XYZ file of N, CA and C in Angstrom:
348
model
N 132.484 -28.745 -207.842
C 132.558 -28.023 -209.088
C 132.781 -28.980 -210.258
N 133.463 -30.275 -210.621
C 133.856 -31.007 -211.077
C 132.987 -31.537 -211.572
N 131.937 -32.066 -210.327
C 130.579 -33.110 -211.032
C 129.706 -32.390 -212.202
N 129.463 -30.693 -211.849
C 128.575 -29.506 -212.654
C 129.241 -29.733 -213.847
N 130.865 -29.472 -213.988
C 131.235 -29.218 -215.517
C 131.178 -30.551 -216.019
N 131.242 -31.641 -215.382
C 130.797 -33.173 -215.972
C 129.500 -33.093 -216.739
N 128.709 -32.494 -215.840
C 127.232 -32.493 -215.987
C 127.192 -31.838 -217.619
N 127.522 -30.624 -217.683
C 127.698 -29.732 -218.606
C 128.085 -29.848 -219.908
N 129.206 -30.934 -219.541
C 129.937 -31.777 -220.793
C 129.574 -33.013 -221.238
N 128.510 -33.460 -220.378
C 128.071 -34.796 -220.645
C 126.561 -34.424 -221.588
N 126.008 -32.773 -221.375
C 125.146 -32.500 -221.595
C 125.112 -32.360 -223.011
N 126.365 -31.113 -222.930
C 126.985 -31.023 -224.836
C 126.950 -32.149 -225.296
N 127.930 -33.011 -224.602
C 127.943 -34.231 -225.539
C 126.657 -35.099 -226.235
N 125.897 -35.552 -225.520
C 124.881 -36.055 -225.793
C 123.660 -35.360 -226.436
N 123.987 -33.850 -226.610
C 122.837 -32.904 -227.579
C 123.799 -32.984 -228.566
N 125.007 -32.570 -228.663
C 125.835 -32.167 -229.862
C 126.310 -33.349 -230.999
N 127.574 -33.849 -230.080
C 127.944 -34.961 -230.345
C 127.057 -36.366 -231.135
N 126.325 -36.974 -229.830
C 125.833 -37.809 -230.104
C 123.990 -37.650 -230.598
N 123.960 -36.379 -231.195
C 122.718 -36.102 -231.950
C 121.912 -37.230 -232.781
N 122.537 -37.543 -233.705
C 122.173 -39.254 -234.493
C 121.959 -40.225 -233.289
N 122.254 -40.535 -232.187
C 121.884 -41.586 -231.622
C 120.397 -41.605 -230.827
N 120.471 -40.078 -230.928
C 119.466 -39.741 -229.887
C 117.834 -39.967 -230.468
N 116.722 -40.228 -229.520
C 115.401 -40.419 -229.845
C 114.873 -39.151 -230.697
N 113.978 -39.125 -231.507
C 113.817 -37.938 -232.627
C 112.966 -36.642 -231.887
N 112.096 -36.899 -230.908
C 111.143 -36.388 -230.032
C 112.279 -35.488 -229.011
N 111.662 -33.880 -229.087
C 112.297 -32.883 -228.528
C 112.465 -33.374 -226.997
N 111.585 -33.754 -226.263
C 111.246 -34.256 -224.603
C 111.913 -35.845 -224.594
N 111.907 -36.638 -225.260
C 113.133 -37.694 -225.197
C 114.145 -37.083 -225.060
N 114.614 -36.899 -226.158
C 115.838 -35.737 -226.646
C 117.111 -35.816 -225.325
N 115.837 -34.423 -224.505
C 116.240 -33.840 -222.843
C 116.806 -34.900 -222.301
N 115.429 -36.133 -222.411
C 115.726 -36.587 -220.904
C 116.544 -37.670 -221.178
N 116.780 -38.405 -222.792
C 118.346 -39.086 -222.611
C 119.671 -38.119 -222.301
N 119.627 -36.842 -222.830
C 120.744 -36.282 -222.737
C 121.130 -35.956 -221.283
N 119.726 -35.603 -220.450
C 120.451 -35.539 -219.236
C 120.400 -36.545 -218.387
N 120.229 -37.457 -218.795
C 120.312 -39.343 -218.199
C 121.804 -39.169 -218.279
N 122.314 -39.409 -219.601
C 124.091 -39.323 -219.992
C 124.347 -38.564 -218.979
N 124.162 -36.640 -219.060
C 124.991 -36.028 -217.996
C 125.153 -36.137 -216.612
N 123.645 -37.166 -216.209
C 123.635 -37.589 -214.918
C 124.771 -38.614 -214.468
N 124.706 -39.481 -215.257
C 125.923 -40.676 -215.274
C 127.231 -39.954 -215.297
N 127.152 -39.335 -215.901
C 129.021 -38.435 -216.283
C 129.103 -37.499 -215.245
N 128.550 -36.819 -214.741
C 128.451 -36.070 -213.453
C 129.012 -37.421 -212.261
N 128.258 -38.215 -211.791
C 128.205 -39.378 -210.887
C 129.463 -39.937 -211.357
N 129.934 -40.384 -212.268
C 131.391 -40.682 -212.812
C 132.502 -39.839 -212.318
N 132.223 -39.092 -212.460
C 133.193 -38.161 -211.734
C 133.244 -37.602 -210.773
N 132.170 -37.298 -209.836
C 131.368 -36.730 -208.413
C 131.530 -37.943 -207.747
N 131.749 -39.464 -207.635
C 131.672 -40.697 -206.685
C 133.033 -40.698 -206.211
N 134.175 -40.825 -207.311
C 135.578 -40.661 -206.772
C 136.681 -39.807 -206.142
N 136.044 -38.541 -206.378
C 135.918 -37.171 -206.178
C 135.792 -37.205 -204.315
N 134.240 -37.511 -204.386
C 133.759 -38.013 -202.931
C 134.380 -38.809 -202.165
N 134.981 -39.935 -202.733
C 135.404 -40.559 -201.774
C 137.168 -40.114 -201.512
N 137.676 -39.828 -202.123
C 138.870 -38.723 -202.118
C 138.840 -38.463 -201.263
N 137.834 -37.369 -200.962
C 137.587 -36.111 -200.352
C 137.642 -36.442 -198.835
N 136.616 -37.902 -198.930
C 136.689 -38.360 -197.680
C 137.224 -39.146 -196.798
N 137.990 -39.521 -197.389
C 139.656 -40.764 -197.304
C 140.602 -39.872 -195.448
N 140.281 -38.948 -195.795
C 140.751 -38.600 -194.536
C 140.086 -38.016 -193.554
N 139.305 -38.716 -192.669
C 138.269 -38.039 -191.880
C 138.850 -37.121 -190.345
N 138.641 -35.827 -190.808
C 138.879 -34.958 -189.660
C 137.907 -35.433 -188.488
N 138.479 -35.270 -186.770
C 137.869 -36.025 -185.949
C 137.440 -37.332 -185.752
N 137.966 -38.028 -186.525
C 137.456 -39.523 -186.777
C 139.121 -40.125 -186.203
N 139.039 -41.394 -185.815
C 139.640 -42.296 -185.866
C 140.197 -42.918 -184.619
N 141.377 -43.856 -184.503
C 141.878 -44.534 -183.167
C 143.190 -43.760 -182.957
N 142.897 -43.952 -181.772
C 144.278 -43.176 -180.773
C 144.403 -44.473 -180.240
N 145.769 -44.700 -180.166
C 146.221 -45.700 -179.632
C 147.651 -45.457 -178.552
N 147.752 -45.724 -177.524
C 148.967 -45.187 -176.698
C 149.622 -46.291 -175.619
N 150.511 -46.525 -175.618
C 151.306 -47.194 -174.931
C 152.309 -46.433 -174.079
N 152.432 -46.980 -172.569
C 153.657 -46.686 -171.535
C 154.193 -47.296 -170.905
N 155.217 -47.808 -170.583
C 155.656 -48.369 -169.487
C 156.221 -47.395 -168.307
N 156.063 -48.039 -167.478
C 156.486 -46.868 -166.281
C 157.217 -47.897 -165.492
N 158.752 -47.943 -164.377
C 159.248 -48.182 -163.853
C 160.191 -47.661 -163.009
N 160.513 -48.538 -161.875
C 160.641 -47.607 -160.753
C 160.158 -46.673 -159.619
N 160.732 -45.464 -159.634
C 159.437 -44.411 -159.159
C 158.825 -43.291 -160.355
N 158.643 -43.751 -161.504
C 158.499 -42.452 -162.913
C 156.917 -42.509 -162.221
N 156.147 -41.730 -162.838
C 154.920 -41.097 -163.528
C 154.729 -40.904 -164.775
N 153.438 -41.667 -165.355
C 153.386 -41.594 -166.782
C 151.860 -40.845 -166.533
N 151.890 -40.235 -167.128
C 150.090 -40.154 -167.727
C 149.620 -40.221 -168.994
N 148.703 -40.594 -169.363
C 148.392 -41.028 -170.544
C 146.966 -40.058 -170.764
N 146.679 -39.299 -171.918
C 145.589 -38.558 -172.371
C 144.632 -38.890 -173.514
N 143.701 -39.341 -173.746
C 143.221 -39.843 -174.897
C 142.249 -38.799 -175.438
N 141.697 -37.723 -175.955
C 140.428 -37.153 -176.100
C 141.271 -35.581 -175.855
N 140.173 -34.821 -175.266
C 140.281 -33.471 -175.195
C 139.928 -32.991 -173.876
N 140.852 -32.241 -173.034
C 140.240 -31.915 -171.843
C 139.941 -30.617 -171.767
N 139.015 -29.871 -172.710
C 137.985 -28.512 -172.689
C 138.788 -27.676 -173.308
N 138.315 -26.815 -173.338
C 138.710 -25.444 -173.591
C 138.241 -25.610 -174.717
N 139.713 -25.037 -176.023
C 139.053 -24.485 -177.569
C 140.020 -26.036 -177.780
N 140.783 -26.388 -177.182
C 141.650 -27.710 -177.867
C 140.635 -28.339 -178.745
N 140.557 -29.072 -179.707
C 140.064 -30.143 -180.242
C 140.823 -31.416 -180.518
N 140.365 -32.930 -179.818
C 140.850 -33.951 -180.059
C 140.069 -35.187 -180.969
N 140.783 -35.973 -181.521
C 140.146 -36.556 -182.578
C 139.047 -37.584 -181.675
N 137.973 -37.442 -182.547
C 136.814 -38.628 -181.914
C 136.979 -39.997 -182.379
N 136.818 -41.034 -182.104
C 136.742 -42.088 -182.301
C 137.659 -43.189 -181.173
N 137.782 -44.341 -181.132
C 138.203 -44.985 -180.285
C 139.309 -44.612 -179.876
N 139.677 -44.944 -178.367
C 140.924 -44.756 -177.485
C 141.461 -45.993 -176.831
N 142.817 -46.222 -177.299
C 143.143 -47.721 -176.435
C 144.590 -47.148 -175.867
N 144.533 -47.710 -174.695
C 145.539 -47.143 -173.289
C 145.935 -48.477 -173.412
N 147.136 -48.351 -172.848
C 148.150 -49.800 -172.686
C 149.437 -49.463 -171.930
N 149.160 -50.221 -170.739
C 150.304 -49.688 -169.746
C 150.896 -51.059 -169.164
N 152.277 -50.651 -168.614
C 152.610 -51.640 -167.773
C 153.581 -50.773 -166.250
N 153.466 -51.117 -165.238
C 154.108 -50.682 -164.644
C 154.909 -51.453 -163.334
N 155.778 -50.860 -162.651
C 156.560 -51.950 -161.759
C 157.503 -50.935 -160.954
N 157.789 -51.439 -159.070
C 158.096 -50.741 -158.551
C 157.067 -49.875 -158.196
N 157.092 -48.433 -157.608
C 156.254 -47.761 -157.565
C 156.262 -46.899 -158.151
N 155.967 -47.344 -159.587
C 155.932 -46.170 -160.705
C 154.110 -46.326 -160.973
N 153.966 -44.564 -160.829
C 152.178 -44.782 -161.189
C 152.054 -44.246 -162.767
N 151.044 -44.822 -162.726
C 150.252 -44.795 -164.606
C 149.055 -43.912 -164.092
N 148.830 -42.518 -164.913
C 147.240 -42.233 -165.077
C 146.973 -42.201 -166.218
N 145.793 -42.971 -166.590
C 145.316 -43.121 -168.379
C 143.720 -42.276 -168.005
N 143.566 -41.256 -168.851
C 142.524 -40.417 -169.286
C 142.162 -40.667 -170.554
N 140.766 -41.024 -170.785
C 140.255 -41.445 -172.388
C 139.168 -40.925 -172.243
N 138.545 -40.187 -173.243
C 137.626 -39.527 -173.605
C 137.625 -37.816 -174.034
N 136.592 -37.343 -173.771
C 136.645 -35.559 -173.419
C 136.321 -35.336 -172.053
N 137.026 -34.328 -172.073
C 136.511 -33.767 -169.908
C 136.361 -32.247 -170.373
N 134.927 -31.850 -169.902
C 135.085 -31.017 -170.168
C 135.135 -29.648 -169.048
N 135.532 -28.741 -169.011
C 135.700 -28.358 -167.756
C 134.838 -26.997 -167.883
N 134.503 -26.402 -166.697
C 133.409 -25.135 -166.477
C 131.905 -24.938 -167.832
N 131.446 -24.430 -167.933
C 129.855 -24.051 -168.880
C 129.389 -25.445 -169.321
N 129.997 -26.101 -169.920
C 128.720 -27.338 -170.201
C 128.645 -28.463 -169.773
């Protein structure tokens, strides 16, 4: 919505405002004025955008660490194992250590279980 009223105001501006600067020809006129509102739209629509996208849903690293000792059980899950859950996509790094007979299970990815 932001970039439109840019657009809008960059449009006024450059018919209203900056009338004297502008080429004398009705079809110049247009197409500097909406050159300007294009730029002033994009001025304000680029940072806007990247805002917007600064935090990417499903994106990114999972990172997980365990130690296990003795007789424990750790398991480790990286991804989504079916249903309606949703887990974030992007890289998975498992990091274990274990000692005694303590077991580690590390799961990374999606599993998906029954229809697909």
């Amino acid at each position: 919505m932001a970039p439109v009223v840019a657009f809008g105001v960059g449009l006024w501006l450059a018919g209203d405002v900056f009338s004297g600067w502008l080429p004398r020809g009705e079809a110049e006129r247009w197409a500097v004025a909406a050159a300007f509102a294009t730029i002033a739209a994009g001025a304000v629509g680029a940072p806007l955008g990247w805002w917007a996208g600064r935090e990417t849903r499903g994106g990114g690293r999972v990172v997980q660490r365990a130690t296990a000792t003795e007789a424990s059980r750790t398991t480790q899950i990286g991804g989504s194992r079916g249903g309606t859950a949703s887990a974030p996509a992007g890289d998975v790094e498992q990091q274990a250590e274990s000692s005694g007979t303590a077991r580690i299970t590390q799961i990374g990815g999606d599993q998906h279980t029954g229809g697909r």
